JSON list of C-alpha atoms and ligand atoms in Angstrom, two decimals:
[
{"chain": "A", "resi": 1, "resn": "UNK", "atom": "CA", "xyz": [-20.91, -3.75, 7.65]},
{"chain": "A", "resi": 2, "resn": "UNK", "atom": "CA", "xyz": [-20.06, -1.56, 5.80]},
{"chain": "A", "resi": 3, "resn": "UNK", "atom": "CA", "xyz": [-16.66, -0.78, 3.61]},
{"chain": "A", "resi": 4, "resn": "UNK", "atom": "CA", "xyz": [-15.28, 2.70, 4.11]},
{"chain": "A", "resi": 5, "resn": "UNK", "atom": "CA", "xyz": [-14.10, 3.03, 0.24]},
{"chain": "A", "resi": 6, "resn": "UNK", "atom": "CA", "xyz": [-11.09, 5.92, -1.34]},
{"chain": "A", "resi": 7, "resn": "UNK", "atom": "CA", "xyz": [-13.25, 9.11, -2.92]},
{"chain": "A", "resi": 8, "resn": "UNK", "atom": "CA", "xyz": [-11.18, 10.36, -5.76]},
{"chain": "A", "resi": 9, "resn": "UNK", "atom": "CA", "xyz": [-11.54, 13.02, -8.09]},
{"chain": "A", "resi": 10, "resn": "UNK", "atom": "CA", "xyz": [-10.55, 13.42, -11.32]},
{"chain": "A", "resi": 11, "resn": "UNK", "atom": "CA", "xyz": [-10.15, 16.25, -12.83]},
{"chain": "A", "resi": 12, "resn": "UNK", "atom": "CA", "xyz": [-9.81, 16.18, -16.70]},
{"chain": "A", "resi": 13, "resn": "UNK", "atom": "CA", "xyz": [-11.61, 17.43, -19.35]},
{"chain": "A", "resi": 14, "resn": "UNK", "atom": "CA", "xyz": [-10.62, 15.12, -22.20]},
{"chain": "A", "resi": 15, "resn": "UNK", "atom": "CA", "xyz": [-13.99, 12.57, -21.58]},
{"chain": "A", "resi": 16, "resn": "UNK", "atom": "CA", "xyz": [-12.03, 9.94, -22.65]},
{"chain": "A", "resi": 17, "resn": "UNK", "atom": "CA", "xyz": [-9.31, 9.49, -20.58]},
{"chain": "A", "resi": 18, "resn": "UNK", "atom": "CA", "xyz": [-11.61, 10.76, -17.70]},
{"chain": "A", "resi": 19, "resn": "UNK", "atom": "CA", "xyz": [-14.29, 8.07, -17.97]},
{"chain": "A", "resi": 20, "resn": "UNK", "atom": "CA", "xyz": [-11.12, 5.61, -18.14]},
{"chain": "A", "resi": 21, "resn": "UNK", "atom": "CA", "xyz": [-9.47, 6.41, -15.00]},
{"chain": "A", "resi": 22, "resn": "UNK", "atom": "CA", "xyz": [-12.87, 6.48, -13.26]},
{"chain": "A", "resi": 23, "resn": "UNK", "atom": "CA", "xyz": [-13.86, 3.41, -14.28]},
{"chain": "A", "resi": 24, "resn": "UNK", "atom": "CA", "xyz": [-10.91, 1.41, -13.39]},
{"chain": "A", "resi": 25, "resn": "UNK", "atom": "CA", "xyz": [-10.63, 3.38, -9.88]},
{"chain": "A", "resi": 26, "resn": "UNK", "atom": "CA", "xyz": [-14.06, 2.31, -9.92]},
{"chain": "A", "resi": 27, "resn": "UNK", "atom": "CA", "xyz": [-13.23, -1.27, -10.24]},
{"chain": "A", "resi": 28, "resn": "UNK", "atom": "CA", "xyz": [-10.75, -0.77, -8.27]},
{"chain": "A", "resi": 29, "resn": "UNK", "atom": "CA", "xyz": [-13.22, -0.57, -5.44]},
{"chain": "A", "resi": 30, "resn": "UNK", "atom": "CA", "xyz": [-12.77, 3.65, -4.94]},
{"chain": "A", "resi": 31, "resn": "UNK", "atom": "CA", "xyz": [-15.93, 5.59, -5.45]},
{"chain": "A", "resi": 32, "resn": "UNK", "atom": "CA", "xyz": [-15.07, 7.91, -7.94]},
{"chain": "A", "resi": 33, "resn": "UNK", "atom": "CA", "xyz": [-16.47, 11.46, -9.18]},
{"chain": "A", "resi": 34, "resn": "UNK", "atom": "CA", "xyz": [-15.32, 13.55, -12.52]},
{"chain": "A", "resi": 35, "resn": "UNK", "atom": "CA", "xyz": [-14.80, 16.92, -12.71]},
{"chain": "A", "resi": 36, "resn": "UNK", "atom": "CA", "xyz": [-14.24, 18.38, -16.38]},
{"chain": "A", "resi": 37, "resn": "UNK", "atom": "CA", "xyz": [-12.78, 21.58, -15.15]},
{"chain": "A", "resi": 38, "resn": "UNK", "atom": "CA", "xyz": [-10.82, 22.99, -11.87]},
{"chain": "A", "resi": 39, "resn": "UNK", "atom": "CA", "xyz": [-14.91, 25.47, -11.09]},
{"chain": "A", "resi": 40, "resn": "UNK", "atom": "CA", "xyz": [-16.77, 21.74, -11.39]},
{"chain": "A", "resi": 41, "resn": "UNK", "atom": "CA", "xyz": [-14.09, 20.73, -9.11]},
{"chain": "A", "resi": 42, "resn": "UNK", "atom": "CA", "xyz": [-14.71, 22.85, -6.88]},
{"chain": "A", "resi": 43, "resn": "UNK", "atom": "CA", "xyz": [-18.73, 22.77, -6.83]},
{"chain": "A", "resi": 44, "resn": "UNK", "atom": "CA", "xyz": [-17.96, 19.43, -5.93]},
{"chain": "A", "resi": 45, "resn": "UNK", "atom": "CA", "xyz": [-14.93, 19.58, -3.61]},
{"chain": "A", "resi": 46, "resn": "UNK", "atom": "CA", "xyz": [-17.20, 20.10, -0.17]},
{"chain": "A", "resi": 47, "resn": "UNK", "atom": "CA", "xyz": [-19.75, 17.62, -0.71]},
{"chain": "A", "resi": 48, "resn": "UNK", "atom": "CA", "xyz": [-17.52, 14.88, -1.90]},
{"chain": "A", "resi": 49, "resn": "UNK", "atom": "CA", "xyz": [-14.22, 15.51, 0.49]},
{"chain": "A", "resi": 50, "resn": "UNK", "atom": "CA", "xyz": [-12.32, 13.26, -1.78]},
{"chain": "A", "resi": 51, "resn": "UNK", "atom": "CA", "xyz": [-8.86, 11.76, 0.27]},
{"chain": "A", "resi": 52, "resn": "UNK", "atom": "CA", "xyz": [-7.09, 11.32, -3.60]},
{"chain": "A", "resi": 53, "resn": "UNK", "atom": "CA", "xyz": [-7.24, 14.66, -6.77]},
{"chain": "A", "resi": 54, "resn": "UNK", "atom": "CA", "xyz": [-6.17, 13.22, -10.23]},
{"chain": "A", "resi": 55, "resn": "UNK", "atom": "CA", "xyz": [-6.05, 16.42, -11.97]},
{"chain": "A", "resi": 56, "resn": "UNK", "atom": "CA", "xyz": [-4.80, 17.06, -14.94]},
{"chain": "A", "resi": 57, "resn": "UNK", "atom": "CA", "xyz": [-2.41, 19.86, -16.03]},
{"chain": "A", "resi": 58, "resn": "UNK", "atom": "CA", "xyz": [-3.65, 21.14, -19.05]},
{"chain": "A", "resi": 59, "resn": "UNK", "atom": "CA", "xyz": [-7.66, 22.19, -17.99]},
{"chain": "A", "resi": 60, "resn": "UNK", "atom": "CA", "xyz": [-9.56, 25.05, -20.27]},
{"chain": "A", "resi": 61, "resn": "UNK", "atom": "CA", "xyz": [-10.36, 27.81, -17.21]},
{"chain": "A", "resi": 62, "resn": "UNK", "atom": "CA", "xyz": [-7.95, 27.00, -13.88]},
{"chain": "A", "resi": 63, "resn": "UNK", "atom": "CA", "xyz": [-5.17, 25.07, -15.00]},
{"chain": "A", "resi": 64, "resn": "UNK", "atom": "CA", "xyz": [-4.13, 22.20, -12.92]},
{"chain": "A", "resi": 65, "resn": "UNK", "atom": "CA", "xyz": [-1.94, 23.81, -10.74]},
{"chain": "A", "resi": 66, "resn": "UNK", "atom": "CA", "xyz": [-3.75, 26.37, -9.33]},
{"chain": "A", "resi": 67, "resn": "UNK", "atom": "CA", "xyz": [-5.76, 23.96, -8.32]},
{"chain": "A", "resi": 68, "resn": "UNK", "atom": "CA", "xyz": [-3.31, 21.47, -7.06]},
{"chain": "A", "resi": 69, "resn": "UNK", "atom": "CA", "xyz": [-2.06, 24.76, -4.89]},
{"chain": "A", "resi": 70, "resn": "UNK", "atom": "CA", "xyz": [-5.33, 25.80, -4.08]},
{"chain": "A", "resi": 71, "resn": "UNK", "atom": "CA", "xyz": [-5.86, 21.76, -2.58]},
{"chain": "A", "resi": 72, "resn": "UNK", "atom": "CA", "xyz": [-2.94, 22.01, -1.42]},
{"chain": "A", "resi": 73, "resn": "UNK", "atom": "CA", "xyz": [-3.55, 25.02, 0.83]},
{"chain": "A", "resi": 74, "resn": "UNK", "atom": "CA", "xyz": [-6.81, 23.31, 1.97]},
{"chain": "A", "resi": 75, "resn": "UNK", "atom": "CA", "xyz": [-5.36, 20.43, 2.72]},
{"chain": "A", "resi": 76, "resn": "UNK", "atom": "CA", "xyz": [-2.20, 18.65, 3.23]},
{"chain": "A", "resi": 77, "resn": "UNK", "atom": "CA", "xyz": [-3.52, 15.01, 3.72]},
{"chain": "A", "resi": 78, "resn": "UNK", "atom": "CA", "xyz": [-4.94, 14.59, 0.26]},
{"chain": "A", "resi": 79, "resn": "UNK", "atom": "CA", "xyz": [-3.01, 13.17, -2.18]},
{"chain": "A", "resi": 80, "resn": "UNK", "atom": "CA", "xyz": [-3.12, 14.90, -5.49]},
{"chain": "A", "resi": 81, "resn": "UNK", "atom": "CA", "xyz": [-1.39, 13.33, -8.13]},
{"chain": "A", "resi": 82, "resn": "UNK", "atom": "CA", "xyz": [-0.76, 15.55, -11.07]},
{"chain": "A", "resi": 83, "resn": "UNK", "atom": "CA", "xyz": [-1.51, 13.68, -15.00]},
{"chain": "A", "resi": 84, "resn": "UNK", "atom": "CA", "xyz": [0.83, 14.85, -17.92]},
{"chain": "A", "resi": 85, "resn": "UNK", "atom": "CA", "xyz": [1.72, 15.18, -20.61]},
{"chain": "A", "resi": 86, "resn": "UNK", "atom": "CA", "xyz": [5.07, 13.36, -23.04]},
{"chain": "A", "resi": 87, "resn": "UNK", "atom": "CA", "xyz": [7.75, 15.65, -22.94]},
{"chain": "A", "resi": 88, "resn": "UNK", "atom": "CA", "xyz": [6.16, 17.66, -20.47]},
{"chain": "A", "resi": 89, "resn": "UNK", "atom": "CA", "xyz": [9.17, 17.07, -18.12]},
{"chain": "A", "resi": 90, "resn": "UNK", "atom": "CA", "xyz": [8.87, 21.05, -16.05]},
{"chain": "A", "resi": 91, "resn": "UNK", "atom": "CA", "xyz": [5.57, 19.64, -15.65]},
{"chain": "A", "resi": 92, "resn": "UNK", "atom": "CA", "xyz": [6.45, 17.48, -13.00]},
{"chain": "A", "resi": 93, "resn": "UNK", "atom": "CA", "xyz": [8.64, 19.28, -11.11]},
{"chain": "A", "resi": 94, "resn": "UNK", "atom": "CA", "xyz": [6.63, 22.45, -10.74]},
{"chain": "A", "resi": 95, "resn": "UNK", "atom": "CA", "xyz": [3.57, 19.73, -9.64]},
{"chain": "A", "resi": 96, "resn": "UNK", "atom": "CA", "xyz": [5.63, 18.36, -7.09]},
{"chain": "A", "resi": 97, "resn": "UNK", "atom": "CA", "xyz": [6.82, 21.76, -6.31]},
{"chain": "A", "resi": 98, "resn": "UNK", "atom": "CA", "xyz": [3.59, 23.08, -5.50]},
{"chain": "A", "resi": 99, "resn": "UNK", "atom": "CA", "xyz": [2.82, 20.07, -3.40]},
{"chain": "A", "resi": 100, "resn": "UNK", "atom": "CA", "xyz": [1.19, 17.01, -5.29]},
{"chain": "A", "resi": 101, "resn": "UNK", "atom": "CA", "xyz": [2.48, 14.07, -4.15]},
{"chain": "A", "resi": 102, "resn": "UNK", "atom": "CA", "xyz": [2.83, 12.96, -7.27]},
{"chain": "A", "resi": 103, "resn": "UNK", "atom": "CA", "xyz": [2.47, 12.35, -11.51]},
{"chain": "A", "resi": 104, "resn": "UNK", "atom": "CA", "xyz": [1.85, 10.54, -14.21]},
{"chain": "A", "resi": 105, "resn": "UNK", "atom": "CA", "xyz": [2.97, 11.17, -17.53]},
{"chain": "A", "resi": 106, "resn": "UNK", "atom": "CA", "xyz": [0.39, 9.30, -19.89]},
{"chain": "A", "resi": 107, "resn": "UNK", "atom": "CA", "xyz": [-0.48, 7.52, -21.44]},
{"chain": "A", "resi": 108, "resn": "UNK", "atom": "CA", "xyz": [-0.19, 5.07, -18.30]},
{"chain": "A", "resi": 109, "resn": "UNK", "atom": "CA", "xyz": [-1.73, 1.87, -17.71]},
{"chain": "A", "resi": 110, "resn": "UNK", "atom": "CA", "xyz": [-4.23, 2.08, -14.95]},
{"chain": "A", "resi": 111, "resn": "UNK", "atom": "CA", "xyz": [-2.24, -0.83, -12.66]},
{"chain": "A", "resi": 112, "resn": "UNK", "atom": "CA", "xyz": [0.23, 1.49, -12.24]},
{"chain": "A", "resi": 113, "resn": "UNK", "atom": "CA", "xyz": [-2.37, 4.77, -10.86]},
{"chain": "A", "resi": 114, "resn": "UNK", "atom": "CA", "xyz": [-3.50, 2.69, -8.63]},
{"chain": "A", "resi": 115, "resn": "UNK", "atom": "CA", "xyz": [-0.40, 1.36, -7.52]},
{"chain": "A", "resi": 116, "resn": "UNK", "atom": "CA", "xyz": [0.70, 5.36, -6.84]},
{"chain": "A", "resi": 117, "resn": "UNK", "atom": "CA", "xyz": [-2.02, 6.11, -5.78]},
{"chain": "A", "resi": 118, "resn": "UNK", "atom": "CA", "xyz": [-2.52, 3.20, -3.40]},
{"chain": "A", "resi": 119, "resn": "UNK", "atom": "CA", "xyz": [2.04, 3.83, -2.45]},
{"chain": "A", "resi": 120, "resn": "UNK", "atom": "CA", "xyz": [0.88, 7.93, -1.58]},
{"chain": "A", "resi": 121, "resn": "UNK", "atom": "CA", "xyz": [-2.23, 7.05, 0.73]},
{"chain": "A", "resi": 122, "resn": "UNK", "atom": "CA", "xyz": [0.10, 4.34, 2.80]},
{"chain": "A", "resi": 123, "resn": "UNK", "atom": "CA", "xyz": [2.49, 7.06, 3.48]},
{"chain": "A", "resi": 124, "resn": "UNK", "atom": "CA", "xyz": [0.23, 9.83, 4.62]},
{"chain": "A", "resi": 125, "resn": "UNK", "atom": "CA", "xyz": [-1.40, 6.62, 6.61]},
{"chain": "A", "resi": 126, "resn": "UNK", "atom": "CA", "xyz": [1.99, 6.27, 8.57]},
{"chain": "A", "resi": 127, "resn": "UNK", "atom": "CA", "xyz": [2.43, 9.37, 9.26]},
{"chain": "A", "resi": 128, "resn": "UNK", "atom": "CA", "xyz": [-0.22, 9.30, 11.47]},
{"chain": "A", "resi": 129, "resn": "UNK", "atom": "CA", "xyz": [-0.50, 5.77, 12.78]},
{"chain": "A", "resi": 130, "resn": "UNK", "atom": "CA", "xyz": [0.95, 5.00, 16.46]},
{"chain": "A", "resi": 131, "resn": "UNK", "atom": "CA", "xyz": [4.43, 4.08, 16.18]},
{"chain": "A", "resi": 132, "resn": "UNK", "atom": "CA", "xyz": [3.82, 0.58, 18.58]},
{"chain": "A", "resi": 133, "resn": "UNK", "atom": "CA", "xyz": [1.23, 0.02, 16.01]},
{"chain": "A", "resi": 134, "resn": "UNK", "atom": "CA", "xyz": [4.20, -0.67, 13.15]},
{"chain": "A", "resi": 135, "resn": "UNK", "atom": "CA", "xyz": [6.87, -2.73, 13.66]},
{"chain": "A", "resi": 136, "resn": "UNK", "atom": "CA", "xyz": [10.03, -3.14, 10.48]},
{"chain": "A", "resi": 137, "resn": "UNK", "atom": "CA", "xyz": [13.10, -4.78, 10.80]},
{"chain": "A", "resi": 138, "resn": "UNK", "atom": "CA", "xyz": [15.54, -4.36, 7.11]},
{"chain": "A", "resi": 139, "resn": "UNK", "atom": "CA", "xyz": [12.95, -4.18, 3.71]},
{"chain": "A", "resi": 140, "resn": "UNK", "atom": "CA", "xyz": [9.48, -5.55, 5.59]},
{"chain": "A", "resi": 141, "resn": "UNK", "atom": "CA", "xyz": [7.43, -3.68, 7.68]},
{"chain": "A", "resi": 142, "resn": "UNK", "atom": "CA", "xyz": [3.93, -5.13, 9.50]},
{"chain": "A", "resi": 143, "resn": "UNK", "atom": "CA", "xyz": [0.96, -2.79, 10.89]},
{"chain": "A", "resi": 144, "resn": "UNK", "atom": "CA", "xyz": [-0.55, -5.01, 13.43]},
{"chain": "A", "resi": 145, "resn": "UNK", "atom": "CA", "xyz": [-3.47, -2.95, 13.92]},
{"chain": "A", "resi": 146, "resn": "UNK", "atom": "CA", "xyz": [-4.05, -3.22, 10.27]},
{"chain": "A", "resi": 147, "resn": "UNK", "atom": "CA", "xyz": [-3.41, -6.40, 10.03]},
{"chain": "A", "resi": 148, "resn": "UNK", "atom": "CA", "xyz": [-0.80, -5.90, 6.64]},
{"chain": "A", "resi": 149, "resn": "UNK", "atom": "CA", "xyz": [2.01, -6.44, 6.20]},
{"chain": "A", "resi": 150, "resn": "UNK", "atom": "CA", "xyz": [4.52, -4.84, 3.17]},
{"chain": "A", "resi": 151, "resn": "UNK", "atom": "CA", "xyz": [8.21, -5.49, 1.93]},
{"chain": "A", "resi": 152, "resn": "UNK", "atom": "CA", "xyz": [9.92, -3.12, -0.10]},
{"chain": "A", "resi": 153, "resn": "UNK", "atom": "CA", "xyz": [6.89, -0.83, 0.74]},
{"chain": "A", "resi": 154, "resn": "UNK", "atom": "CA", "xyz": [4.73, -2.65, -1.22]},
{"chain": "A", "resi": 155, "resn": "UNK", "atom": "CA", "xyz": [2.09, -4.67, 0.69]},
{"chain": "A", "resi": 156, "resn": "UNK", "atom": "CA", "xyz": [1.63, -9.23, 0.56]},
{"chain": "A", "resi": 157, "resn": "UNK", "atom": "CA", "xyz": [-1.06, -10.69, 1.35]},
{"chain": "A", "resi": 158, "resn": "UNK", "atom": "CA", "xyz": [-0.66, -12.80, 4.11]},
{"chain": "A", "resi": 159, "resn": "UNK", "atom": "CA", "xyz": [-3.40, -15.25, 5.71]},
{"chain": "A", "resi": 160, "resn": "UNK", "atom": "CA", "xyz": [-4.04, -14.38, 9.93]},
{"chain": "A", "resi": 161, "resn": "UNK", "atom": "CA", "xyz": [-1.54, -17.60, 10.38]},
{"chain": "A", "resi": 162, "resn": "UNK", "atom": "CA", "xyz": [0.55, -16.11, 8.35]},
{"chain": "A", "resi": 163, "resn": "UNK", "atom": "CA", "xyz": [0.89, -13.43, 9.41]},
{"chain": "A", "resi": 164, "resn": "UNK", "atom": "CA", "xyz": [0.57, -13.95, 13.55]},
{"chain": "A", "resi": 165, "resn": "UNK", "atom": "CA", "xyz": [3.70, -16.09, 12.67]},
{"chain": "A", "resi": 166, "resn": "UNK", "atom": "CA", "xyz": [4.77, -12.76, 10.79]},
{"chain": "A", "resi": 167, "resn": "UNK", "atom": "CA", "xyz": [4.27, -10.99, 13.87]},
{"chain": "A", "resi": 168, "resn": "UNK", "atom": "CA", "xyz": [5.87, -13.69, 15.98]},
{"chain": "A", "resi": 169, "resn": "UNK", "atom": "CA", "xyz": [8.96, -13.30, 13.61]},
{"chain": "A", "resi": 170, "resn": "UNK", "atom": "CA", "xyz": [9.43, -10.17, 14.03]},
{"chain": "A", "resi": 171, "resn": "UNK", "atom": "CA", "xyz": [9.10, -9.59, 17.51]},
{"chain": "A", "resi": 172, "resn": "UNK", "atom": "CA", "xyz": [12.09, -12.44, 17.59]},
{"chain": "A", "resi": 173, "resn": "UNK", "atom": "CA", "xyz": [14.70, -11.37, 14.84]},
{"chain": "A", "resi": 174, "resn": "UNK", "atom": "CA", "xyz": [18.02, -13.22, 14.47]},
{"chain": "A", "resi": 175, "resn": "UNK", "atom": "CA", "xyz": [16.43, -16.27, 16.73]},
{"chain": "A", "resi": 176, "resn": "UNK", "atom": "CA", "xyz": [16.30, -19.59, 16.67]},
{"chain": "A", "resi": 177, "resn": "UNK", "atom": "CA", "xyz": [12.91, -20.76, 16.90]},
{"chain": "A", "resi": 178, "resn": "UNK", "atom": "CA", "xyz": [12.22, -24.24, 17.23]},
{"chain": "A", "resi": 179, "resn": "UNK", "atom": "CA", "xyz": [9.46, -25.98, 15.85]},
{"chain": "A", "resi": 180, "resn": "UNK", "atom": "CA", "xyz": [7.11, -25.97, 19.01]},
{"chain": "A", "resi": 181, "resn": "UNK", "atom": "CA", "xyz": [8.16, -22.99, 20.48]},
{"chain": "A", "resi": 182, "resn": "UNK", "atom": "CA", "xyz": [6.45, -21.80, 16.87]},
{"chain": "A", "resi": 183, "resn": "UNK", "atom": "CA", "xyz": [3.27, -23.58, 17.73]},
{"chain": "A", "resi": 184, "resn": "UNK", "atom": "CA", "xyz": [3.06, -22.59, 20.78]},
{"chain": "A", "resi": 185, "resn": "UNK", "atom": "CA", "xyz": [3.47, -19.24, 20.59]},
{"chain": "A", "resi": 186, "resn": "UNK", "atom": "CA", "xyz": [1.01, -18.54, 17.15]},
{"chain": "A", "resi": 187, "resn": "UNK", "atom": "CA", "xyz": [-1.86, -21.21, 18.04]},
{"chain": "A", "resi": 188, "resn": "UNK", "atom": "CA", "xyz": [-1.15, -21.19, 21.43]},
{"chain": "A", "resi": 189, "resn": "UNK", "atom": "CA", "xyz": [-0.74, -24.04, 24.17]},
{"chain": "A", "resi": 190, "resn": "UNK", "atom": "CA", "xyz": [-3.53, -25.95, 23.09]},
{"chain": "A", "resi": 191, "resn": "UNK", "atom": "CA", "xyz": [-3.23, -26.43, 20.56]},
{"chain": "A", "resi": 192, "resn": "UNK", "atom": "CA", "xyz": [-2.87, -30.23, 19.43]},
{"chain": "A", "resi": 193, "resn": "UNK", "atom": "CA", "xyz": [-2.49, -30.09, 15.58]},
{"chain": "A", "resi": 194, "resn": "UNK", "atom": "CA", "xyz": [-0.24, -31.66, 13.73]},
{"chain": "A", "resi": 195, "resn": "UNK", "atom": "CA", "xyz": [3.65, -29.82, 13.48]},
{"chain": "A", "resi": 196, "resn": "UNK", "atom": "CA", "xyz": [4.12, -29.67, 10.05]},
{"chain": "A", "resi": 197, "resn": "UNK", "atom": "CA", "xyz": [1.20, -26.79, 10.14]},
{"chain": "A", "resi": 198, "resn": "UNK", "atom": "CA", "xyz": [4.09, -24.68, 10.90]},
{"chain": "A", "resi": 199, "resn": "UNK", "atom": "CA", "xyz": [6.50, -25.71, 7.82]},
{"chain": "A", "resi": 200, "resn": "UNK", "atom": "CA", "xyz": [3.57, -25.54, 5.67]},
{"chain": "A", "resi": 201, "resn": "UNK", "atom": "CA", "xyz": [2.87, -21.67, 6.64]},
{"chain": "A", "resi": 202, "resn": "UNK", "atom": "CA", "xyz": [6.48, -20.72, 6.34]},
{"chain": "A", "resi": 203, "resn": "UNK", "atom": "CA", "xyz": [6.35, -22.16, 3.09]},
{"chain": "A", "resi": 204, "resn": "UNK", "atom": "CA", "xyz": [3.51, -20.42, 1.78]},
{"chain": "A", "resi": 205, "resn": "UNK", "atom": "CA", "xyz": [4.81, -16.84, 3.47]},
{"chain": "A", "resi": 206, "resn": "UNK", "atom": "CA", "xyz": [8.42, -17.60, 1.83]},
{"chain": "A", "resi": 207, "resn": "UNK", "atom": "CA", "xyz": [6.58, -18.77, -2.08]},
{"chain": "A", "resi": 208, "resn": "UNK", "atom": "CA", "xyz": [5.01, -15.00, -0.57]},
{"chain": "A", "resi": 209, "resn": "UNK", "atom": "CA", "xyz": [8.39, -12.50, 0.51]},
{"chain": "A", "resi": 210, "resn": "UNK", "atom": "CA", "xyz": [11.05, -13.86, -0.80]},
{"chain": "A", "resi": 211, "resn": "UNK", "atom": "CA", "xyz": [13.39, -13.39, -3.64]},
{"chain": "A", "resi": 212, "resn": "UNK", "atom": "CA", "xyz": [13.35, -16.94, -4.12]},
{"chain": "A", "resi": 213, "resn": "UNK", "atom": "CA", "xyz": [11.60, -19.39, -2.04]},
{"chain": "A", "resi": 214, "resn": "UNK", "atom": "CA", "xyz": [13.80, -21.90, -3.09]},
{"chain": "A", "resi": 215, "resn": "UNK", "atom": "CA", "xyz": [16.88, -20.13, -1.41]},
{"chain": "A", "resi": 216, "resn": "UNK", "atom": "CA", "xyz": [15.26, -18.13, 1.38]},
{"chain": "A", "resi": 217, "resn": "UNK", "atom": "CA", "xyz": [17.70, -15.58, 2.73]},
{"chain": "A", "resi": 218, "resn": "UNK", "atom": "CA", "xyz": [13.86, -13.97, 5.25]},
{"chain": "A", "resi": 219, "resn": "UNK", "atom": "CA", "xyz": [12.93, -17.15, 7.03]},
{"chain": "A", "resi": 220, "resn": "UNK", "atom": "CA", "xyz": [16.16, -19.29, 6.73]},
{"chain": "A", "resi": 221, "resn": "UNK", "atom": "CA", "xyz": [16.10, -22.63, 8.43]},
{"chain": "A", "resi": 222, "resn": "UNK", "atom": "CA", "xyz": [17.91, -24.02, 11.18]},
{"chain": "A", "resi": 223, "resn": "UNK", "atom": "CA", "xyz": [18.63, -27.46, 10.57]},
{"chain": "A", "resi": 224, "resn": "UNK", "atom": "CA", "xyz": [17.65, -29.88, 13.47]},
{"chain": "A", "resi": 225, "resn": "UNK", "atom": "CA", "xyz": [15.89, -26.75, 15.36]},
{"chain": "A", "resi": 226, "resn": "UNK", "atom": "CA", "xyz": [12.85, -24.68, 12.39]},
{"chain": "A", "resi": 227, "resn": "UNK", "atom": "CA", "xyz": [13.27, -20.96, 11.83]},
{"chain": "A", "resi": 228, "resn": "UNK", "atom": "CA", "xyz": [14.89, -18.26, 12.24]},
{"chain": "A", "resi": 229, "resn": "UNK", "atom": "CA", "xyz": [13.76, -14.53, 11.57]},
{"chain": "A", "resi": 230, "resn": "UNK", "atom": "CA", "xyz": [16.91, -13.01, 9.87]},
{"chain": "A", "resi": 231, "resn": "UNK", "atom": "CA", "xyz": [17.13, -9.96, 11.45]},
{"chain": "A", "resi": 232, "resn": "UNK", "atom": "CA", "xyz": [19.85, -6.36, 11.77]},
{"chain": "A", "resi": 233, "resn": "UNK", "atom": "CA", "xyz": [22.89, -9.26, 12.28]},
{"chain": "B", "resi": 301, "resn": "CA", "atom": "CA1", "xyz": [-6.27, 18.19, -20.47]}
]
């Protein structure tokens, strides 16, 4: 099955910066098109249909702000991130006021830009999702449809089994569950494997989601019983 890549348009007149951004976004799995001016961006935008636009503020001809307001007037779903130069604090505010989702101050770490793109795409994605597909508890959220788990807004990659365990916990917050109950709920009643598989998976989940896995605060051990997900209580 072909993977649908997120299309990103990078509008920046400084070739070295533009290529550096494009290269890093490509490596991160995005489909990228470059434009050295707003005029060029407007020429390719109808065909390329970007989901994300990275716009430098200072551009020859039509500037980044003007392009931003135009793109926003055409699409409320596009993620728009402005690039501003160091010290231009007013640029950030102006950019956000005219509809940018975020801004980055140059020079920046490309990994930071990728993180911002993903965080903003998620926000838009969240609004569109039917509610029942998303369960949240304290600072955690699971998206059943996409099989994704988030804590503090950041995605944490879980294996399908780990995800199934978290989903089961989310449906039973503040409830002490025995290892046998967990095994039945996650693996099904016909599973006759070692009960230790529950402990192994819980330990792996803790290593991924707990601040201090040796002192777990999210999945608590209930001595002599099993485990409990700390909920609102
Ligand atoms: Ca520039």
